[in-house]
Short mmCIF file of C-alpha atoms in Angstrom, two decimals:
data_model
loop_
_atom_site.label_atom_id
_atom_site.label_comp_id
_atom_site.label_asym_id
_atom_site.label_seq_id
_atom_site.Cartn_x
_atom_site.Cartn_y
_atom_site.Cartn_z
CA MET A 135 9.53 -61.00 81.36
CA LYS A 136 12.29 -59.21 79.48
CA LEU A 137 10.66 -60.29 76.25
CA PHE A 138 7.41 -58.80 77.44
CA LYS A 139 9.17 -55.54 78.27
CA TYR A 140 10.70 -55.31 74.79
CA ALA A 141 7.42 -56.19 73.18
CA PHE A 142 5.73 -53.52 75.23
CA LEU A 143 8.38 -50.96 74.28
CA ALA A 144 8.13 -51.87 70.63
CA ALA A 145 4.38 -51.57 70.82
CA MET A 146 4.73 -48.18 72.49
CA VAL A 147 7.09 -46.94 69.77
CA ALA A 148 4.82 -48.23 67.08
CA PHE A 149 1.86 -46.62 68.77
CA CYS A 150 3.58 -43.26 69.09
CA THR A 151 4.82 -43.14 65.49
CA SER A 152 1.52 -44.34 64.15
CA HIS A 153 -0.10 -41.71 66.28
CA THR A 154 1.89 -38.85 64.73
CA ALA A 155 1.28 -40.27 61.29
CA ALA A 156 -2.41 -40.46 62.06
CA ALA A 157 -2.39 -36.91 63.38
CA GLN A 158 -0.69 -35.70 60.21
CA GLU A 159 -3.16 -37.69 58.14
CA ASP A 160 -6.04 -35.98 59.93
CA LEU A 161 -4.42 -32.61 59.47
CA LEU A 162 -3.96 -33.34 55.77
CA LYS A 163 -7.61 -34.33 55.45
CA LEU A 164 -8.48 -31.04 57.07
CA ALA A 165 -6.22 -29.22 54.61
CA GLU A 166 -7.69 -30.99 51.61
CA ALA A 167 -11.17 -30.14 52.79
CA GLN A 168 -10.21 -26.43 52.77
CA ASP A 169 -9.43 -26.61 49.10
CA SER A 170 -10.25 -23.23 47.65
CA THR A 171 -9.52 -24.08 44.04
CA ARG A 172 -12.48 -23.33 41.95
CA GLU A 173 -13.27 -26.33 39.85
CA GLY A 174 -11.45 -25.20 36.77
CA PRO A 175 -12.47 -25.90 33.22
CA MET A 176 -11.70 -29.30 31.75
CA GLN A 177 -8.46 -29.07 29.87
CA ALA A 178 -7.35 -30.91 26.77
CA THR A 179 -10.58 -32.47 25.58
CA PHE A 180 -8.71 -33.02 22.32
CA LYS A 181 -5.07 -32.58 21.39
CA GLY A 182 -5.69 -30.45 18.36
CA THR A 183 -8.06 -27.89 16.95
CA ARG A 184 -9.05 -30.50 14.34
CA LEU A 185 -10.41 -33.93 15.11
CA VAL A 186 -9.52 -35.24 11.64
CA ASN A 187 -11.14 -33.00 9.03
CA GLY A 188 -13.56 -31.14 11.22
CA HIS A 189 -12.93 -28.71 14.05
CA THR A 190 -12.89 -29.77 17.69
CA VAL A 191 -14.20 -27.67 20.59
CA GLU A 192 -10.61 -26.66 21.38
CA THR A 193 -9.72 -23.01 20.89
CA ASN A 194 -6.20 -21.62 21.01
CA GLY A 195 -5.19 -20.05 24.27
CA ALA A 196 -4.93 -16.27 24.46
CA GLY A 197 -2.07 -15.00 22.33
CA ALA A 198 -1.28 -18.37 20.82
CA LEU A 199 -0.72 -18.47 17.07
CA LEU A 200 -1.14 -21.84 15.44
CA PHE A 201 0.30 -22.62 12.04
CA LEU A 202 -1.43 -25.59 10.44
CA ILE A 203 -0.32 -27.44 7.35
CA SER A 204 -2.96 -29.88 6.09
CA HIS A 205 -2.06 -32.23 3.30
CA ARG A 206 -3.99 -34.94 1.44
CA PHE A 207 -2.51 -37.23 -1.16
CA GLY A 208 -4.48 -38.47 -4.16
CA ALA A 209 -6.95 -41.34 -4.04
CA LEU A 210 -5.61 -44.79 -3.23
CA ASN A 211 -7.52 -46.34 -6.16
CA SER A 212 -5.72 -44.19 -8.73
CA GLY A 213 -3.35 -47.12 -9.12
CA ALA A 214 0.33 -47.78 -9.54
CA TYR A 215 0.86 -45.17 -12.24
CA THR A 216 0.29 -42.35 -9.74
CA PHE A 217 1.90 -44.46 -7.01
CA TRP A 218 -1.50 -45.05 -5.40
CA GLY A 219 -2.22 -41.39 -5.09
CA LEU A 220 1.02 -40.30 -3.53
CA ASP A 221 2.00 -38.43 -6.70
CA GLN A 222 -0.82 -35.97 -6.20
CA ALA A 223 -1.45 -33.65 -3.35
CA THR A 224 -3.90 -31.08 -2.18
CA ILE A 225 -2.81 -28.79 0.58
CA ARG A 226 -4.22 -26.21 2.91
CA LEU A 227 -2.09 -23.70 4.78
CA GLY A 228 -3.72 -22.06 7.76
CA LEU A 229 -3.10 -19.64 10.58
CA GLU A 230 -5.23 -19.50 13.71
CA TYR A 231 -4.88 -16.93 16.45
CA GLY A 232 -6.40 -16.92 19.92
CA LEU A 233 -7.57 -13.39 20.71
CA ASN A 234 -8.45 -14.62 24.16
CA ASP A 235 -9.02 -18.02 25.72
CA ARG A 236 -12.49 -18.26 24.18
CA LEU A 237 -12.24 -16.59 20.78
CA THR A 238 -10.08 -17.82 17.92
CA LEU A 239 -9.81 -16.29 14.46
CA GLY A 240 -8.46 -18.30 11.59
CA MET A 241 -7.77 -18.16 7.92
CA GLY A 242 -6.43 -20.48 5.32
CA ARG A 243 -6.03 -21.28 1.72
CA SER A 244 -6.67 -24.61 0.06
CA SER A 245 -5.20 -25.62 -3.26
CA LEU A 246 -8.51 -27.33 -4.06
CA GLU A 247 -10.53 -24.84 -6.15
CA LYS A 248 -8.00 -22.22 -4.97
CA THR A 249 -10.16 -21.55 -1.96
CA TYR A 250 -9.61 -18.94 0.73
CA ASP A 251 -11.37 -19.44 4.03
CA GLY A 252 -11.79 -17.47 7.18
CA PHE A 253 -13.43 -18.59 10.39
CA LEU A 254 -14.46 -17.59 13.88
CA LYS A 255 -14.53 -20.01 16.75
CA TYR A 256 -16.00 -19.10 20.10
CA ARG A 257 -15.93 -21.28 23.19
CA VAL A 258 -19.41 -20.78 24.58
CA ALA A 259 -19.06 -23.08 27.59
CA TYR A 260 -16.47 -25.19 29.33
CA GLN A 261 -17.02 -28.63 30.77
CA LYS A 262 -16.48 -28.52 34.53
CA PRO A 263 -15.65 -31.54 36.66
CA ALA A 264 -18.39 -30.57 39.09
CA GLY A 265 -20.66 -28.64 36.78
CA LEU A 266 -21.56 -28.54 33.14
CA PRO A 267 -21.07 -31.98 31.56
CA VAL A 268 -20.07 -30.72 28.10
CA SER A 269 -17.96 -28.11 26.34
CA VAL A 270 -19.68 -26.07 23.67
CA THR A 271 -18.01 -24.12 20.88
CA ALA A 272 -19.70 -22.15 18.12
CA PHE A 273 -18.06 -22.14 14.72
CA ALA A 274 -18.73 -20.03 11.62
CA SER A 275 -16.70 -19.91 8.46
CA THR A 276 -16.76 -18.37 5.02
CA ALA A 277 -15.08 -19.98 2.04
CA LEU A 278 -14.22 -18.09 -1.13
CA LYS A 279 -13.62 -20.03 -4.31
CA SER A 280 -11.08 -18.01 -6.25
CA GLN A 281 -10.65 -20.43 -9.13
CA ASN A 282 -11.60 -19.01 -12.54
CA TRP A 283 -15.10 -19.93 -13.64
CA LEU A 284 -15.28 -22.65 -16.26
CA ASN A 285 -17.93 -20.74 -18.24
CA ALA A 286 -17.13 -17.13 -17.46
CA GLU A 287 -19.77 -15.95 -19.97
CA ASN A 288 -22.47 -16.82 -17.39
CA ASN A 289 -21.99 -13.44 -15.69
CA TYR A 290 -21.37 -14.72 -12.20
CA ASP A 291 -21.49 -12.40 -9.22
CA PHE A 292 -18.78 -12.27 -6.61
CA ALA A 293 -21.30 -13.62 -4.11
CA HIS A 294 -21.53 -16.81 -6.13
CA ARG A 295 -18.03 -17.65 -4.98
CA LEU A 296 -19.02 -17.81 -1.32
CA THR A 297 -20.05 -20.70 0.93
CA TYR A 298 -20.85 -20.37 4.61
CA THR A 299 -20.65 -23.02 7.30
CA TYR A 300 -22.18 -22.88 10.77
CA GLN A 301 -21.54 -25.48 13.43
CA VAL A 302 -22.25 -26.05 17.07
CA LEU A 303 -19.55 -28.30 18.49
CA ILE A 304 -20.51 -30.17 21.64
CA ALA A 305 -17.92 -32.37 23.30
CA ARG A 306 -17.46 -34.26 26.49
CA LYS A 307 -14.26 -35.57 27.97
CA PHE A 308 -15.48 -38.78 29.56
CA SER A 309 -12.15 -39.76 30.99
CA ASP A 310 -8.59 -38.83 30.54
CA ARG A 311 -8.58 -41.20 27.54
CA LEU A 312 -11.98 -40.87 25.92
CA SER A 313 -13.55 -37.74 24.46
CA LEU A 314 -16.56 -37.64 22.15
CA GLN A 315 -18.04 -34.84 20.10
CA VAL A 316 -21.19 -34.17 18.09
CA SER A 317 -21.26 -31.37 15.55
CA PRO A 318 -24.62 -30.29 14.10
CA SER A 319 -23.68 -28.42 10.94
CA MET A 320 -25.25 -26.30 8.24
CA VAL A 321 -23.56 -25.35 4.98
CA HIS A 322 -25.08 -22.52 2.97
CA ARG A 323 -24.03 -22.20 -0.66
CA ASN A 324 -24.73 -19.07 -2.68
CA LEU A 325 -24.40 -21.05 -5.87
CA VAL A 326 -25.21 -24.70 -6.39
CA GLU A 327 -23.84 -26.68 -9.31
CA THR A 328 -27.05 -28.41 -10.35
CA PRO A 329 -30.63 -27.14 -10.76
CA THR A 330 -31.85 -29.50 -8.03
CA GLY A 331 -29.00 -28.76 -5.63
CA GLU A 332 -29.80 -27.64 -2.10
CA THR A 333 -28.72 -24.19 -1.03
CA ASN A 334 -28.67 -25.23 2.60
CA VAL A 335 -27.19 -28.60 3.49
CA LEU A 336 -27.74 -30.01 6.96
CA ALA A 337 -25.44 -32.59 8.48
CA VAL A 338 -24.44 -33.99 11.83
CA GLY A 339 -20.86 -34.85 12.61
CA ALA A 340 -19.91 -37.29 15.33
CA GLY A 341 -16.52 -38.43 16.41
CA GLY A 342 -14.08 -38.89 19.19
CA ARG A 343 -10.65 -39.77 20.33
CA PHE A 344 -9.22 -42.54 22.41
CA LYS A 345 -5.83 -41.92 23.92
CA VAL A 346 -3.50 -44.84 23.38
CA THR A 347 -0.61 -43.35 25.32
CA LYS A 348 -0.16 -39.96 26.97
CA ARG A 349 0.94 -38.43 23.70
CA THR A 350 -0.86 -40.43 21.05
CA SER A 351 -4.51 -40.96 20.35
CA PHE A 352 -6.72 -42.73 17.86
CA ASN A 353 -9.43 -40.58 16.29
CA ALA A 354 -12.54 -41.28 14.25
CA GLU A 355 -15.00 -38.88 12.67
CA TYR A 356 -18.17 -39.27 10.62
CA PHE A 357 -20.28 -36.63 8.93
CA TYR A 358 -23.83 -37.75 8.23
CA LEU A 359 -25.82 -35.80 5.64
CA LEU A 360 -29.45 -35.45 6.62
CA PRO A 361 -31.78 -37.00 4.01
CA GLY A 362 -32.19 -34.84 0.94
CA GLU A 363 -30.89 -34.22 -2.53
CA THR A 364 -27.32 -33.77 -1.34
CA ALA A 365 -27.39 -37.00 0.67
CA ASP A 366 -28.57 -38.82 -2.48
CA ALA A 367 -25.89 -37.36 -4.75
CA PHE A 368 -22.97 -37.27 -2.37
CA ARG A 369 -21.30 -39.36 0.32
CA ASN A 370 -21.00 -39.18 4.05
CA THR A 371 -17.44 -38.64 5.18
CA LEU A 372 -15.65 -41.19 7.33
CA SER A 373 -12.21 -40.36 8.60
CA LEU A 374 -9.83 -42.30 10.80
CA GLY A 375 -6.72 -40.80 12.25
CA VAL A 376 -3.91 -40.87 14.74
CA ASP A 377 -2.62 -37.90 16.75
CA ILE A 378 0.98 -37.73 17.86
CA GLU A 379 1.91 -34.84 20.08
CA THR A 380 5.45 -33.63 20.68
CA GLY A 381 5.65 -30.44 22.69
CA GLY A 382 4.42 -27.60 20.51
CA HIS A 383 3.62 -29.83 17.54
CA VAL A 384 0.67 -32.07 16.90
CA PHE A 385 1.03 -34.50 14.00
CA GLN A 386 -2.20 -35.99 12.74
CA LEU A 387 -2.12 -38.86 10.26
CA MET A 388 -5.35 -39.88 8.64
CA ALA A 389 -7.23 -41.84 6.02
CA THR A 390 -10.45 -40.32 4.76
CA ASN A 391 -12.78 -40.45 1.78
CA ALA A 392 -12.79 -36.66 1.45
CA GLN A 393 -10.13 -34.79 -0.44
CA GLY A 394 -11.00 -31.30 0.76
CA MET A 395 -9.93 -30.03 4.15
CA ILE A 396 -12.57 -27.42 4.87
CA GLU A 397 -16.25 -27.93 5.67
CA LYS A 398 -17.41 -26.69 2.26
CA PHE A 399 -15.70 -29.71 0.67
CA PHE A 400 -16.02 -32.57 3.11
CA ILE A 401 -19.61 -32.01 4.20
CA PRO A 402 -21.76 -31.20 1.13
CA GLN A 403 -19.63 -32.16 -1.85
CA ASN A 404 -17.79 -35.34 -1.02
CA GLY A 405 -18.01 -37.97 -3.75
CA GLY A 406 -15.49 -40.48 -2.43
CA THR A 407 -16.45 -43.93 -1.18
CA TRP A 408 -14.31 -46.11 1.03
CA SER A 409 -15.49 -49.32 -0.66
CA ASN A 410 -14.34 -48.05 -4.09
CA GLY A 411 -10.94 -47.22 -2.65
CA ASP A 412 -11.47 -43.45 -2.82
CA ILE A 413 -9.27 -43.22 0.20
CA TYR A 414 -7.02 -40.24 0.74
CA PHE A 415 -4.10 -40.55 3.07
CA GLY A 416 -2.96 -37.33 4.61
CA PHE A 417 -1.61 -35.46 7.55
CA ASN A 418 -2.04 -32.26 9.52
CA ILE A 419 0.95 -30.69 11.20
CA SER A 420 0.42 -27.90 13.65
CA ARG A 421 2.92 -25.72 15.43
CA VAL A 422 2.02 -23.31 18.19
CA PHE A 423 3.87 -20.04 18.64
CA GLY A 424 3.41 -17.96 21.77
CA VAL A 425 2.92 -14.51 20.31
CA LYS A 426 1.72 -12.85 23.44
CA GLU A 427 2.60 -14.21 26.85
CA GLN A 428 -0.05 -14.32 29.52
CA LYS A 429 0.16 -11.36 31.83
CA LYS A 430 -1.61 -12.81 34.82
CA TRP A 431 0.26 -15.86 35.95
CA MET B 193 -27.61 -43.37 74.83
CA LYS B 194 -25.95 -40.35 76.37
CA ASN B 195 -24.41 -42.57 79.00
CA GLN B 196 -23.02 -44.89 76.38
CA VAL B 197 -21.43 -42.02 74.56
CA LEU B 198 -19.94 -40.77 77.79
CA LEU B 199 -18.65 -44.24 78.60
CA LEU B 200 -17.09 -44.47 75.17
CA LEU B 201 -15.50 -41.09 75.61
CA PHE B 202 -14.21 -42.08 79.04
CA LEU B 203 -12.82 -45.32 77.67
CA GLY B 204 -11.28 -43.48 74.78
CA VAL B 205 -9.54 -40.98 76.98
CA THR B 206 -8.32 -43.54 79.51
CA LEU B 207 -7.06 -45.87 76.82
CA GLY B 208 -5.26 -42.99 75.19
CA TRP B 209 -6.93 -42.95 71.81
CA GLY B 210 -6.16 -39.69 70.14
CA SER B 211 -4.41 -36.89 71.88
CA PRO B 212 -6.22 -33.97 73.41
CA PRO B 213 -7.08 -31.71 70.48
CA ALA B 214 -4.62 -28.92 69.90
CA LYS B 215 -5.76 -25.63 71.29
CA GLY B 216 -6.96 -23.03 68.85
CA GLN B 217 -3.85 -20.89 69.09
CA ASP B 218 -1.55 -23.82 68.27
CA ARG B 219 -2.97 -24.49 64.85
CA PHE B 220 -2.13 -22.12 62.04
CA TYR B 221 -3.16 -22.40 58.43
CA THR B 222 -3.37 -20.76 55.04
CA LYS B 223 -5.62 -21.29 52.04
CA THR B 224 -3.66 -19.05 49.72
CA GLY B 225 -0.15 -20.38 50.14
CA TYR B 226 2.31 -19.78 47.33
CA ILE B 227 4.46 -22.41 45.69
CA SER B 228 6.42 -21.89 42.52
CA PHE B 229 8.83 -24.02 40.60
CA PHE B 230 11.53 -23.11 38.18
CA SER B 231 13.64 -25.17 35.88
CA LYS B 232 16.38 -23.85 33.70
CA ALA B 233 16.49 -25.69 30.39
CA PRO B 234 18.63 -25.18 27.31
CA LEU B 235 15.69 -24.19 25.11
CA GLU B 236 13.43 -22.33 27.45
CA ASP B 237 12.99 -21.84 31.16
CA ILE B 238 9.94 -23.36 32.68
CA GLU B 239 8.26 -21.53 35.50
CA ALA B 240 4.92 -21.91 37.21
CA HIS B 241 3.14 -20.27 40.11
CA ASN B 242 0.45 -21.58 42.40
CA ARG B 243 -1.32 -19.33 44.89
CA GLN B 244 -3.97 -21.77 46.04
CA VAL B 245 -2.01 -24.04 48.33
CA VAL B 246 -3.62 -25.12 51.59
CA SER B 247 -1.28 -25.73 54.51
CA PHE B 248 -1.63 -26.42 58.23
CA LEU B 249 1.07 -26.02 60.84
CA ASP B 250 0.56 -27.15 64.42
CA PHE B 251 2.91 -25.35 66.77
CA LYS B 252 2.23 -27.81 69.56
CA THR B 253 3.29 -30.95 67.73
CA GLY B 254 5.23 -29.47 64.83
CA ASP B 255 2.97 -31.30 62.38
CA LEU B 256 3.04 -29.66 58.98
CA VAL B 257 0.90 -30.59 55.96
CA PHE B 258 0.42 -29.19 52.47
CA SER B 259 -2.28 -29.84 49.91
CA VAL B 260 -1.29 -28.53 46.50
CA PRO B 261 -3.90 -28.51 43.71
CA MET B 262 -1.86 -29.32 40.61
CA LYS B 263 -4.20 -27.66 38.15
CA ALA B 264 -3.70 -24.34 39.93
CA PHE B 265 -0.13 -24.06 38.66
CA ALA B 266 -0.16 -21.21 36.16
CA PHE B 267 2.38 -21.14 33.36
CA LYS B 268 3.45 -18.49 30.93
CA LYS B 269 1.93 -20.43 28.04
CA SER B 270 -1.39 -22.18 28.19
CA LEU B 271 -0.01 -25.05 26.15
CA MET B 272 2.73 -25.62 28.73
CA GLN B 273 0.11 -25.75 31.43
CA GLU B 274 -1.91 -28.24 29.43
CA HIS B 275 1.10 -30.48 28.86
CA PHE B 276 2.14 -30.24 32.51
CA ASN B 277 -1.26 -31.49 33.66
CA GLU B 278 -1.91 -33.89 30.82
CA ASN B 279 1.44 -35.50 30.10
CA TYR B 280 3.71 -35.05 33.08
CA VAL B 281 1.96 -34.91 36.44
CA GLU B 282 -1.31 -36.45 35.16
CA SER B 283 -3.53 -34.16 37.19
CA ASP B 284 -6.72 -36.04 36.39
CA ARG B 285 -5.33 -39.10 38.16
CA TYR B 286 -3.30 -37.27 40.80
CA PRO B 287 -5.10 -33.97 41.35
CA LYS B 288 -3.10 -32.97 44.41
CA ALA B 289 0.47 -33.07 45.55
CA THR B 290 0.74 -33.43 49.32
CA PHE B 291 3.31 -33.12 52.07
CA LYS B 292 2.99 -34.71 55.47
CA GLY B 293 5.73 -34.03 57.94
CA LYS B 294 7.09 -32.12 60.87
CA VAL B 295 8.93 -28.99 61.76
CA LEU B 296 11.71 -30.38 63.94
CA GLU B 297 12.24 -28.75 67.33
CA ILE B 298 9.16 -26.62 67.01
CA GLN B 299 9.51 -25.74 70.71
CA GLN B 300 12.19 -23.16 69.87
CA VAL B 301 9.57 -21.06 68.08
CA ASN B 302 7.99 -18.64 70.50
CA LEU B 303 4.76 -17.31 69.06
CA ALA B 304 4.74 -14.48 71.55
CA LEU B 305 8.04 -13.12 70.28
CA ASP B 306 8.43 -11.54 66.85
CA ASN B 307 11.52 -13.17 65.44
CA LEU B 308 12.97 -15.14 62.56
CA TYR B 309 13.52 -18.78 63.41
CA LYS B 310 15.61 -21.19 61.36
CA VAL B 311 14.07 -24.65 61.37
CA VAL B 312 14.39 -27.99 59.64
CA VAL B 313 11.39 -29.61 57.98
CA GLU B 314 11.20 -33.32 57.38
CA GLY B 315 8.48 -35.44 55.90
CA VAL B 316 6.98 -37.21 52.95
CA LEU B 317 6.34 -35.34 49.73
CA THR B 318 3.87 -37.03 47.37
CA ILE B 319 3.76 -35.94 43.75
CA HIS B 320 2.30 -37.95 40.88
CA GLY B 321 1.38 -40.66 43.38
CA VAL B 322 5.01 -41.23 44.38
CA ASP B 323 6.21 -40.72 47.96
CA LYS B 324 9.61 -39.30 48.73
CA LEU B 325 11.19 -38.47 52.06
CA ILE B 326 12.56 -34.94 52.03
CA ARG B 327 14.45 -32.87 54.55
CA THR B 328 15.01 -29.19 53.99
CA ASN B 329 15.86 -25.98 55.79
CA ALA B 330 13.13 -23.45 56.29
CA THR B 331 12.47 -20.21 58.11
CA LEU B 332 9.51 -19.24 60.25
CA GLN B 333 9.03 -15.56 60.87
CA VAL B 334 6.67 -14.63 63.64
CA LYS B 335 5.00 -11.28 62.98
CA GLY B 336 2.29 -10.44 65.45
CA ARG B 337 -0.45 -13.02 65.05
CA GLN B 338 0.91 -14.28 61.77
CA VAL B 339 3.74 -16.60 60.83
CA GLN B 340 5.49 -16.52 57.50
CA GLY B 341 7.07 -19.79 56.45
CA LYS B 342 9.57 -19.98 53.62
CA SER B 343 11.65 -22.73 52.12
CA THR B 344 13.42 -23.71 48.92
CA PHE B 345 14.47 -27.17 47.82
CA SER B 346 15.03 -29.13 44.65
CA VAL B 347 13.57 -32.27 43.17
CA THR B 348 14.00 -34.16 39.92
CA PRO B 349 11.18 -35.46 37.72
CA GLN B 350 12.68 -38.96 37.86
CA GLU B 351 12.24 -39.15 41.64
CA PHE B 352 8.50 -38.93 41.13
CA ASN B 353 8.38 -41.26 38.16
CA ILE B 354 7.54 -38.40 35.81
CA GLN B 355 8.67 -39.61 32.42
CA ILE B 356 10.15 -37.30 29.89
CA PRO B 357 10.20 -38.59 26.33
CA SER B 358 13.57 -38.39 24.61
CA LEU B 359 12.03 -36.08 21.99
CA VAL B 360 11.64 -33.26 24.48
CA LYS B 361 14.59 -34.09 26.74
CA GLU B 362 16.31 -30.81 25.84
CA HIS B 363 13.25 -28.84 26.91
CA ILE B 364 13.21 -30.03 30.45
CA ALA B 365 15.88 -29.64 33.05
CA ARG B 366 17.07 -32.38 35.34
CA GLN B 367 16.59 -30.24 38.40
CA ILE B 368 13.48 -28.39 39.44
CA ASP B 369 13.78 -25.71 42.11
CA ILE B 370 10.77 -25.29 44.33
CA THR B 371 10.01 -22.17 46.35
CA VAL B 372 7.49 -22.22 49.17
CA ASP B 373 6.12 -19.06 50.78
CA MET B 374 3.21 -19.31 53.21
CA LEU B 375 1.58 -16.73 55.43
CA TYR B 376 -0.05 -18.63 58.27
CA VAL B 377 -2.86 -17.26 60.39
CA PRO B 378 -4.42 -18.88 63.47
CA TYR B 379 -6.94 -21.56 62.57
CA VAL B 380 -10.18 -21.13 64.41
CA THR B 381 -12.53 -24.06 64.24
CA LYS B 382 -16.05 -23.02 63.59
CA ASN B 383 -18.14 -23.99 66.57
CA LEU B 384 -21.18 -25.65 65.16
#
């Protein structure tokens, strides 16, 4: 009888506590249903503004200044005498500034052909968890070859030094680990090297990242030249890389068959082949500085 | 059919399933509650504000719940915000922090009397999928038909299994101070 009484009491206590817990659970469900947060834009589709060589959909936040050092060693197949390419280097120094969350302006200078470049990047659309399935960014850049002409007697115009690139970058973050991007691209050259060369070169880039840990990811990128004279004379670019993020820095290590670090080089004029060992190791290092702090926060 | 429903209801009531629903004037809520956190670190202070917290407070039972959308925390720098969501609290996996608990001795609060009441709040705080029992002092200020609830307490990232890599250890403080400020209004259920 006593046992029964205790059992009954225990049951009562259990019932009462479970009851309050249940009540709180219901109340919490009610609270979660009230959620007024607008489904915000998908953040961090990629860690950096570059996937490997090419741009990602990511723009800098408002007031963020990004300093980017891109470096490529020489070709692996250059042999022991040049220490498998590590003796040589091409470099690009760049600055990118986010005017607002959507618009980023950038400029840079590559040692290859002593090229200056400037670009505009505009985030047209954000992927939303409960809306648009992709992020879209428009990209336009101008590259200026400042290297002296080999045959200056040809009376070149200034315009002959210019190359324009236009891209639409479309990316989707499939999960917190996997993001993929396609990048239809067009490169317009005011001067082509050969009589049969194409002024406008069309290509499609595709690539993505797979996060290995929270702060590291594996990246791959491929630029496919659409059939034409350029596709016959030059090579598609395949790049593999690893991102390592530490606070305000993103380190990107890569192996690629392109030596140049701007679209003008790695899309329409890439002669390197992986199978021949025209493989360039390299890295990008970026550092973000908060120039202007957000006012509304 | 109707009879069966009635019978079920009758059974339910007699067997004591569920308590009678709290009356409208017992339940208060907010959809725009404010929570901020601050951590003083050697290199730079980290501060974030969230004005989209949902909270319910039942003055009959003392039940208190919070639903905190993690992505609504706004930081000074967008990169900080990205890292907070991506690397620390993993907002894609754990989109909300929650609290389920009670205001102890809620009976002392008289909603008819404008006054400042000191209370103790106790319950389970869940951040990053990790539960932790917390107990903290709070104040409830009755002002007309509104109640302002305020509290401050501290947590550490370790308690919630939020890992900080040794590389950025200096950036992030051991202790994170949390400030809660909610203006509750009576919750009126929409009669459908």
